[in-house]
GROMACS .gro file of C-alpha atoms in nm:
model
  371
    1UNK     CA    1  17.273  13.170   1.964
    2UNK     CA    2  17.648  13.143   1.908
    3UNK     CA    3  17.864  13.094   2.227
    4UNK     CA    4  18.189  13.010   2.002
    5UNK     CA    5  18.329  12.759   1.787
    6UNK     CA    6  18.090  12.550   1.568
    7UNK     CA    7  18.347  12.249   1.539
    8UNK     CA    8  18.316  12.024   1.854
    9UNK     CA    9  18.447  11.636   1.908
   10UNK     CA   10  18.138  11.536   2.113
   11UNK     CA   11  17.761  11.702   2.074
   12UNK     CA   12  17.505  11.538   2.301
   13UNK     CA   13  17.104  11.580   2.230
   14UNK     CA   14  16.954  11.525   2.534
   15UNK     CA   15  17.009  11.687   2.890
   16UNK     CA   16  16.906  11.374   3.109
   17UNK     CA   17  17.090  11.146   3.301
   18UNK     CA   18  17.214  10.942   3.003
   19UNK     CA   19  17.313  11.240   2.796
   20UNK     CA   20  17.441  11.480   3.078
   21UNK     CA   21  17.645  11.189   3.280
   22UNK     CA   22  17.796  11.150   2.895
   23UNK     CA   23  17.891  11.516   2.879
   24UNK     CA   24  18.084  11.548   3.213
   25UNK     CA   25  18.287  11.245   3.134
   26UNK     CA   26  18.342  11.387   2.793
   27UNK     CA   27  18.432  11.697   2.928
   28UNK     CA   28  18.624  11.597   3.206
   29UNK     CA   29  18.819  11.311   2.908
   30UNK     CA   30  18.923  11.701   2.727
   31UNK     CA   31  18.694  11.658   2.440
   32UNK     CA   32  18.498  11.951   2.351
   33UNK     CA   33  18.210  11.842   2.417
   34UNK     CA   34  17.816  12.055   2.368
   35UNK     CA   35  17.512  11.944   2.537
   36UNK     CA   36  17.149  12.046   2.414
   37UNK     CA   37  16.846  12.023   2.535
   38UNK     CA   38  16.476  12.144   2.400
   39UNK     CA   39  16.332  12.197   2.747
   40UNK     CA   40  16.407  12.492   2.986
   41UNK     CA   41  16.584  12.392   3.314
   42UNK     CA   42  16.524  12.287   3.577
   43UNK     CA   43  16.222  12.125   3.429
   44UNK     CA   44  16.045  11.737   3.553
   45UNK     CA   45  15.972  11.474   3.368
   46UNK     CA   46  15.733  11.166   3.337
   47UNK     CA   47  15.956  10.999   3.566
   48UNK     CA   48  15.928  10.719   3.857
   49UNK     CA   49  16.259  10.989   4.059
   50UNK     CA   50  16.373  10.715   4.181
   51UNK     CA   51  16.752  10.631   4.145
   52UNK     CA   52  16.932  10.260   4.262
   53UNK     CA   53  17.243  10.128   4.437
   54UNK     CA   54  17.413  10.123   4.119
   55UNK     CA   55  17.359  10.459   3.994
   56UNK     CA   56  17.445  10.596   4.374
   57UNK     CA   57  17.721  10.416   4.344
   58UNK     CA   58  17.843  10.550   3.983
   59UNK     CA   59  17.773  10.906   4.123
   60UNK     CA   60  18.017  10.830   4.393
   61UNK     CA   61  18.275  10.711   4.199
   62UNK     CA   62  18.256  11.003   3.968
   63UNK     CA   63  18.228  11.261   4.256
   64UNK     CA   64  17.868  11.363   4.129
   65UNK     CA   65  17.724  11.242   4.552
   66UNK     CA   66  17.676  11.605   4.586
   67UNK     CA   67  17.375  11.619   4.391
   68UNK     CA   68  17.202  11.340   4.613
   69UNK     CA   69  17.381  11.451   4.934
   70UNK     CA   70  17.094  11.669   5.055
   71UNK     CA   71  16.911  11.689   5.396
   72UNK     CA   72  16.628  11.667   5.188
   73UNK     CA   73  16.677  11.390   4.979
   74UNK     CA   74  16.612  11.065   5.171
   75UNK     CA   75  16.661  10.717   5.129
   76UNK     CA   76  16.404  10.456   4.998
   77UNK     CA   77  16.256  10.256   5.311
   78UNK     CA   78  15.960  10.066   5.145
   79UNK     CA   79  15.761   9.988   4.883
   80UNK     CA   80  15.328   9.883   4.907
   81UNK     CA   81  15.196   9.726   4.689
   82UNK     CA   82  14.829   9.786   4.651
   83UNK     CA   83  14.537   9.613   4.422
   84UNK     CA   84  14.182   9.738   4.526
   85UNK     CA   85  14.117   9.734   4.917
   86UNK     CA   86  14.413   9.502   4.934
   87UNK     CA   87  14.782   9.607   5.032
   88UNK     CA   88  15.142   9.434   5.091
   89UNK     CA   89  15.445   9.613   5.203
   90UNK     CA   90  15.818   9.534   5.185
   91UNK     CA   91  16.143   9.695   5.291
   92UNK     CA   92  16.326   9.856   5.066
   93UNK     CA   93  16.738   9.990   5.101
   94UNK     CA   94  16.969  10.118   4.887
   95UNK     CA   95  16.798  10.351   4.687
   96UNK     CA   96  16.681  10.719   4.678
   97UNK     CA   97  16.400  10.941   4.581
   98UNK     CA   98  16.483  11.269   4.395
   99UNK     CA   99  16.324  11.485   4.171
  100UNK     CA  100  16.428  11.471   3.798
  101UNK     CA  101  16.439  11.881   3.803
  102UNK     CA  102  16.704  11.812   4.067
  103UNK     CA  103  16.904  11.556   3.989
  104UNK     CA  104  16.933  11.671   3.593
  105UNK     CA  105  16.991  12.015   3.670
  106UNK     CA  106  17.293  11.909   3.911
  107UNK     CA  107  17.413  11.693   3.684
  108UNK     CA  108  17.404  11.977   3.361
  109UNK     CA  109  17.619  12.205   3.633
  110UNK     CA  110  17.887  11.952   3.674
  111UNK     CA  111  17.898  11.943   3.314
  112UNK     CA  112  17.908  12.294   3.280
  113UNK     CA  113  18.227  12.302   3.582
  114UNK     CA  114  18.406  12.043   3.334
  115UNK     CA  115  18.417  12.296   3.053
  116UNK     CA  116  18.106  12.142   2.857
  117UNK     CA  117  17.899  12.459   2.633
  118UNK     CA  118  17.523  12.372   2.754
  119UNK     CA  119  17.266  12.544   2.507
  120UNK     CA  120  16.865  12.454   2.656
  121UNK     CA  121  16.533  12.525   2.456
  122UNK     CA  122  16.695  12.453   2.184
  123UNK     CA  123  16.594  12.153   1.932
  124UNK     CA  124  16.862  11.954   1.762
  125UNK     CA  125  16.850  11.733   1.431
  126UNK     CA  126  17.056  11.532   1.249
  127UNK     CA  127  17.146  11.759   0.886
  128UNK     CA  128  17.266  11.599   0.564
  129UNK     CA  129  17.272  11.269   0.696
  130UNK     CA  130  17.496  11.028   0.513
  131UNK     CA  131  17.591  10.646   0.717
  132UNK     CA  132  17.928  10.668   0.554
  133UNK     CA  133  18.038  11.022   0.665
  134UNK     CA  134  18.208  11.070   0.943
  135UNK     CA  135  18.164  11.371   1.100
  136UNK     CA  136  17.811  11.472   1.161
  137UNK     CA  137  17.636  11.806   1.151
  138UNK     CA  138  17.353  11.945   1.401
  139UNK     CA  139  17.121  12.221   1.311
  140UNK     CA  140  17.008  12.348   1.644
  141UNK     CA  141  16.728  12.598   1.657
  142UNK     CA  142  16.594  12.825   1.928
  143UNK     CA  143  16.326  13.106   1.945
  144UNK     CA  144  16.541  13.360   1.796
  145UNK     CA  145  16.791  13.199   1.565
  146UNK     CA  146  16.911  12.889   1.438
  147UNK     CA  147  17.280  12.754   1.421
  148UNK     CA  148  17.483  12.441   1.229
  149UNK     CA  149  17.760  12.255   1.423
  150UNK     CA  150  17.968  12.010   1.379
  151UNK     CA  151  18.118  11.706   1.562
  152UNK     CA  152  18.329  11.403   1.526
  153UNK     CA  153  18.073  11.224   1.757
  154UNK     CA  154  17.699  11.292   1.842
  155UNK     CA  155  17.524  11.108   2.126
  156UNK     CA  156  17.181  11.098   2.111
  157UNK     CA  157  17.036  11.058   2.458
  158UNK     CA  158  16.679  11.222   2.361
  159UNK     CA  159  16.492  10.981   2.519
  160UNK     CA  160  16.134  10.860   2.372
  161UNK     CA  161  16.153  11.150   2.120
  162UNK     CA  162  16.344  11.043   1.805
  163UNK     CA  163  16.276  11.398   1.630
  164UNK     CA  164  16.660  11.463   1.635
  165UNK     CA  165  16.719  11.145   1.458
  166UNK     CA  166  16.744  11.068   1.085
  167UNK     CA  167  16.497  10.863   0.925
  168UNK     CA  168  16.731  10.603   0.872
  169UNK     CA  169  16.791  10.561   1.222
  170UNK     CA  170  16.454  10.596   1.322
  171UNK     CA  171  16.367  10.275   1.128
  172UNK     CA  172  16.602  10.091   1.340
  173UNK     CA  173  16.356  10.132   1.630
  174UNK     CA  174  16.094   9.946   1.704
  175UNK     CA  175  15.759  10.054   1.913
  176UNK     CA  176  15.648   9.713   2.095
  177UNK     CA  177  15.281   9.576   2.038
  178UNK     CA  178  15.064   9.636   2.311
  179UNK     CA  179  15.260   9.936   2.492
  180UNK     CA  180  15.154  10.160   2.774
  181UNK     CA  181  15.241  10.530   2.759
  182UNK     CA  182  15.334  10.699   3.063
  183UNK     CA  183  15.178  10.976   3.241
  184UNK     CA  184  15.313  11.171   3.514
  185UNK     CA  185  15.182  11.415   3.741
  186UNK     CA  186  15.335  11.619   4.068
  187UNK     CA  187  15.083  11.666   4.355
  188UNK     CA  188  15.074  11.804   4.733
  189UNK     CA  189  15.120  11.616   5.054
  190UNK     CA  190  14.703  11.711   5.079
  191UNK     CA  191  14.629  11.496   4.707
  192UNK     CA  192  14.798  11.209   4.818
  193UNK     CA  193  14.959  11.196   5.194
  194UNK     CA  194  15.275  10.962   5.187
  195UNK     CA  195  15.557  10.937   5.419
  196UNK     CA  196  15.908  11.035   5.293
  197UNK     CA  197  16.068  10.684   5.171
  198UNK     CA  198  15.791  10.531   5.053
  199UNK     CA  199  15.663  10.387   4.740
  200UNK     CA  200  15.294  10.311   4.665
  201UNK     CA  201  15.207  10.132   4.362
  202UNK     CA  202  14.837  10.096   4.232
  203UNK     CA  203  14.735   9.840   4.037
  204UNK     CA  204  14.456  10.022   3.783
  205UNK     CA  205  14.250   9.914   3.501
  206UNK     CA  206  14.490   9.877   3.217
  207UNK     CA  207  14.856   9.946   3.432
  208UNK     CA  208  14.964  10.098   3.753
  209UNK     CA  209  15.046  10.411   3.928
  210UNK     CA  210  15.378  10.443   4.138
  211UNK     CA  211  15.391  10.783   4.378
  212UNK     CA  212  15.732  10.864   4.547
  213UNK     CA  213  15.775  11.160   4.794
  214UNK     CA  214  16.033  11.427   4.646
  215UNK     CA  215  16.294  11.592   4.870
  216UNK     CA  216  16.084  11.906   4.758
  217UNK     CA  217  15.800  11.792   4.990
  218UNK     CA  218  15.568  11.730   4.630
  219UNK     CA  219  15.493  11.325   4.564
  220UNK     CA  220  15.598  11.205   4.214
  221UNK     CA  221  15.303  11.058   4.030
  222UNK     CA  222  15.436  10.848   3.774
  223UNK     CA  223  15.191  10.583   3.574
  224UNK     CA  224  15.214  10.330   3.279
  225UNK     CA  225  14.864  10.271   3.132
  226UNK     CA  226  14.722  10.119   2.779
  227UNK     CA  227  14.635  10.379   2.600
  228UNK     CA  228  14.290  10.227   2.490
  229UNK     CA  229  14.146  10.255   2.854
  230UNK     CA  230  14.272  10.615   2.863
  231UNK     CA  231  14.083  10.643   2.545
  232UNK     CA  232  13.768  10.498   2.676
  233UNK     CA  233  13.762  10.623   3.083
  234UNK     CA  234  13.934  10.945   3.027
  235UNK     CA  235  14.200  11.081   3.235
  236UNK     CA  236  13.993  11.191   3.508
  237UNK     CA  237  13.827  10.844   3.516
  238UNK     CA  238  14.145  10.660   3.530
  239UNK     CA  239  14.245  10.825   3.883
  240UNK     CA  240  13.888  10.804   3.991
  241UNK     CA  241  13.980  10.460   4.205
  242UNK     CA  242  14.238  10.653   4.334
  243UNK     CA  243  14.008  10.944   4.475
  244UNK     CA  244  14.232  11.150   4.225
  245UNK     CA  245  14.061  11.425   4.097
  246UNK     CA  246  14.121  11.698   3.807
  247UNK     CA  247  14.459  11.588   3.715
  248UNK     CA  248  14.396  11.593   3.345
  249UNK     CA  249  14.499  11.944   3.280
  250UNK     CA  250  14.830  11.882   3.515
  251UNK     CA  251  14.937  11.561   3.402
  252UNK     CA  252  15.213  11.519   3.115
  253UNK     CA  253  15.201  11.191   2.882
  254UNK     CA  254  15.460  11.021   2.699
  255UNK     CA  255  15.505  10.840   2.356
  256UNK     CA  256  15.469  10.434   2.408
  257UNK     CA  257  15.715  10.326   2.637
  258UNK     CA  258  15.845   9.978   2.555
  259UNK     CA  259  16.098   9.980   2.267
  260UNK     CA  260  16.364   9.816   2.154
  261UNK     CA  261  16.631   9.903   1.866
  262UNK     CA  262  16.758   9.673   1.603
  263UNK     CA  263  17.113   9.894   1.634
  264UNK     CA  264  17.265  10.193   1.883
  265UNK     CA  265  17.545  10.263   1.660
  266UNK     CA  266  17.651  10.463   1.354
  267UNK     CA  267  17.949  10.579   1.220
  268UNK     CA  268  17.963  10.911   1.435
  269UNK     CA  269  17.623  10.847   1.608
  270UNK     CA  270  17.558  10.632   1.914
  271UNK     CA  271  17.206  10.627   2.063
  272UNK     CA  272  17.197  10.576   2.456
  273UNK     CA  273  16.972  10.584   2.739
  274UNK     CA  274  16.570  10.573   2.637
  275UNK     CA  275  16.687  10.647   2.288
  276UNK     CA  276  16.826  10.284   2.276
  277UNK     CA  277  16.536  10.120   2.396
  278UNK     CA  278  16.313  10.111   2.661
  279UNK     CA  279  16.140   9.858   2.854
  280UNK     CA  280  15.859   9.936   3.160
  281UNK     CA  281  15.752   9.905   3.442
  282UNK     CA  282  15.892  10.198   3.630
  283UNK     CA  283  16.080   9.945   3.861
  284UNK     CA  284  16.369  10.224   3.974
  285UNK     CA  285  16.675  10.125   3.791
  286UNK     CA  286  16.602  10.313   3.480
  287UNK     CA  287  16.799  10.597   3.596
  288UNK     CA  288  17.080  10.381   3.773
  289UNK     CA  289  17.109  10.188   3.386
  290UNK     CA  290  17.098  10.529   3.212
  291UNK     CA  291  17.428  10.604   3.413
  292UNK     CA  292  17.575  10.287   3.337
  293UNK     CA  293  17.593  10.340   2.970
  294UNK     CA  294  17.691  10.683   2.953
  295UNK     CA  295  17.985  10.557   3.158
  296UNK     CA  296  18.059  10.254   2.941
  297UNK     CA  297  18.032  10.492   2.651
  298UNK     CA  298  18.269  10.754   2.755
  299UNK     CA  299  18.574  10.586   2.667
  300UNK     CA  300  18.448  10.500   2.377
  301UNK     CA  301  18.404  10.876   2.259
  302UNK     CA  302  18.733  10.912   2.357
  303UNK     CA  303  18.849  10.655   2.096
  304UNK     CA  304  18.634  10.804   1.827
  305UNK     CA  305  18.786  11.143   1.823
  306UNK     CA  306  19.152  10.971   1.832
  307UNK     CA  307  19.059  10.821   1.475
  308UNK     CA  308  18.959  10.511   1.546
  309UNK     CA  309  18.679  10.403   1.299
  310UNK     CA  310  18.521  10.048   1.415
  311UNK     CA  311  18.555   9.922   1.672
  312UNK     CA  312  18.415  10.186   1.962
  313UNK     CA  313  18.098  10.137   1.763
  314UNK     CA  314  18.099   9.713   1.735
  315UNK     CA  315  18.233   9.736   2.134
  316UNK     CA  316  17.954   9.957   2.220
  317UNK     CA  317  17.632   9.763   2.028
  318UNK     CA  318  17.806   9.483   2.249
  319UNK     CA  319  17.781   9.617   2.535
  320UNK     CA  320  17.472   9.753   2.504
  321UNK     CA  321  17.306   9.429   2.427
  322UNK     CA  322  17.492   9.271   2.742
  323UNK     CA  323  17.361   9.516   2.975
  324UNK     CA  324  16.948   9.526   2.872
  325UNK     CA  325  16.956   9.184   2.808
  326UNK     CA  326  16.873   9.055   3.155
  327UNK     CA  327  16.671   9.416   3.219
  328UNK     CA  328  16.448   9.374   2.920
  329UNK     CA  329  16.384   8.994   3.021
  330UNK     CA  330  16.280   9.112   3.402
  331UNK     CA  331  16.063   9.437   3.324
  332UNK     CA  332  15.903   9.231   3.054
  333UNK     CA  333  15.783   8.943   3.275
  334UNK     CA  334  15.683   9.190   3.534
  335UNK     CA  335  15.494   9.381   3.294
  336UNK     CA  336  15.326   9.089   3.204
  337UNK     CA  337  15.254   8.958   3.562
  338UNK     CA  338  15.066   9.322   3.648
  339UNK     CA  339  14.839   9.215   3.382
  340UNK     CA  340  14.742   8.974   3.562
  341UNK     CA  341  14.588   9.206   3.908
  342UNK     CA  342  14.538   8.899   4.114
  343UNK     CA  343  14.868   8.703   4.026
  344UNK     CA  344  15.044   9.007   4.118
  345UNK     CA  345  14.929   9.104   4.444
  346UNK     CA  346  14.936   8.678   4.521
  347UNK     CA  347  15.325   8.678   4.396
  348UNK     CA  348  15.419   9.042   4.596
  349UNK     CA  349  15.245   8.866   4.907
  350UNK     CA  350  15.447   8.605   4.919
  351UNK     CA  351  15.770   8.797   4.848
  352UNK     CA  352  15.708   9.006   5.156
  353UNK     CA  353  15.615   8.685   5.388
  354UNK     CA  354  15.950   8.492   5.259
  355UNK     CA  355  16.289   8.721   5.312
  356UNK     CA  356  16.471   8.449   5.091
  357UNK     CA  357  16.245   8.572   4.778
  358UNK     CA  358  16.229   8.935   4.835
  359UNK     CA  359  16.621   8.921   4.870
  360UNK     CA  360  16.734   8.799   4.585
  361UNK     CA  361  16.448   9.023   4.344
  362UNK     CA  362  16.501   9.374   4.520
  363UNK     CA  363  16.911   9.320   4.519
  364UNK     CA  364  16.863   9.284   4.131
  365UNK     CA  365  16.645   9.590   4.134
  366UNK     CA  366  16.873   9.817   4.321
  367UNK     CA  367  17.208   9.633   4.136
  368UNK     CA  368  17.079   9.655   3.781
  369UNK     CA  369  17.350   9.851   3.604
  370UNK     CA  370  17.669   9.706   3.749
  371UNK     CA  371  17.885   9.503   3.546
   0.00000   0.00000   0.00000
């Protein structure tokens, strides 16, 4: 397993957009700086692939376009809204469709090209934890060997999985009453026909179903349901309404989704992305807000390995409560609303009808992230 030094100033868990965007601007800040991963890449995830304004506009400023700059990868045009036999459409802009193997995978090489070590199917924890030491140790285990490295800094960016974390931290993070787990699927253009740009979204018994088509010509199937009427219809049943058929044996599930964390920073630890808490419905900008804090953080990294031992970690449970503030308040009431089948499809009616509604709502949508 060894590649070189154990001693590192950064070591991120977690190869998605949160925790790779955090290793290229590590890298590119001079900090040595490893990235891990447990999965094999490329790989997908349970993911709506959809990424906002704001997050094209972070990859632009940190010359990361390449990655989205494909003849394949096209631009959000609409989104439908459907609830039983009834539909309502509205037009999207701003935003893009792109498959999570593609856009992580780009974003791990850029990493890479900055000078970051990237190690993948390898699991990371959290060894000898103590809150008052401050550097931290990772044991990081593969298939054939395991390994111990330290860092000044670790970022944990592991998403819904807290197995890297330290049971002290894990207390910290709450699992909301009452949340869906998500379920994701990819199918062919013959399972579900859709038109590149477009986003369906099914209102179901107990959630919803979003499908996106991927520059790879597959549509994204990406779901939040209560897990009590997956327990009680099955998977198979679920997708039933959907004419779905034998996607139980294809589809990958998530832990509960909605979270929230009591605190995202340690001496020597800082949780971001998912890790820090997570709030549905798949409404596009979790990938655009995953960005966003891996670029507020990266300064702060910077001022961890130059000594300093307070205030990167007050500044950055600051600014982490400023940015999901207004995003937990939104996904939450929508979340709520879908409930609610009929209020929903009544409210997205009406938002489609009246321009001066559907402004104002989709501009936060494809914004959220900015500061």
């Amino acid at each position: 397993m060894s590649k070189g030094s154990n001693d590192f100033d950064v070591a991120i868990v977690g190869a998605g957009p949160a925790g790779a965007m955090s290793a290229i601007l590590a890298a590119r800040r001079g900090l040595k700086t490893l990235l891990v991963d447990k999965s094999n890449f490329p790989r997908e995830k349970v993911c709506g692939c959809c990424i906002n304004s704001a997050g094209k506009a972070l990859l632009t400023q940190h010359k990361l376009a390449n990655i989205i700059q494909n003849e394949h990868v096209q631009a959000l045009t609409s989104f439908t809204l459907f609830a039983g036999v009834r539909r309502t459409s509205f037009v999207l802009s701003g935003g893009t469709a792109i498959s999570r193997g593609k856009l992580d995978l780009g974003l791990v090489s850029h990493a890479q090209r900055a000078g970051c070590e990237f190690q993948s199917l390898t699991k990371a924890s959290i060894s000898d934890w103590n809150e008052r030491t401050r550097t931290r140790s990772l044991l990081l285990t593969n298939s054939k060997s395991s390994r111990t490295v330290t860092a000044k800094v670790v970022v944990a960016a592991c998403g819904l999985s807290l197995s890297a974390l330290p049971a002290d931290v894990r207390t910290a993070i709450h699992i909301k009453s009452g949340s869906r787990v998500g379920i994701g699927v990819l199918l062919t253009e013959r399972e579900y026909p859709l038109n590149t740009g477009e986003i369906h979204m099914h209102l179901v018994e107990g959630g919803y179903v979003g499908f996106t088509k991927l520059e790879n010509g597959q549509v994204d199937l990406a779901a939040a349901i209560d897990p009590k009427t997956i327990a009680r219809v099955g998977m198979d049943g679920l997708f039933s309404s959907l004419k779905l058929q034998n996607l139980s044996k294809r589809a990958k599930g998530t832990p509960p989704l909605s979270r929230f964390a009591d605190r995202v920073a340690w001496p020597g630890l800082f949780l971001i992305g998912d890790s820090a808490g997570y709030t549905e419905p798949f409404t596009g900008e979790g990938i655009g807000m995953a960005l966003q804090q891996a670029n507020i953080c990266a300064p702060l990294l910077t001022k961890v390995c130059a000594g300093e031992e307070v205030s990167p970690y007050l500044e950055w449970s600051q600014r982490h409560r400023s940015l999901s503030r207004t995003s937990r308040w939104r996904c939450s009431a929508l979340s709520w609303i879908i409930n609610l089948h009929s209020l929903t499809f009544q409210t997205a009616s009406l938002i489609a009808r009246v321009p001066m509604l559907h402004r104002p709502l989709l501009n936060t949508l494809q914004h959220a992230g900015e500061t």
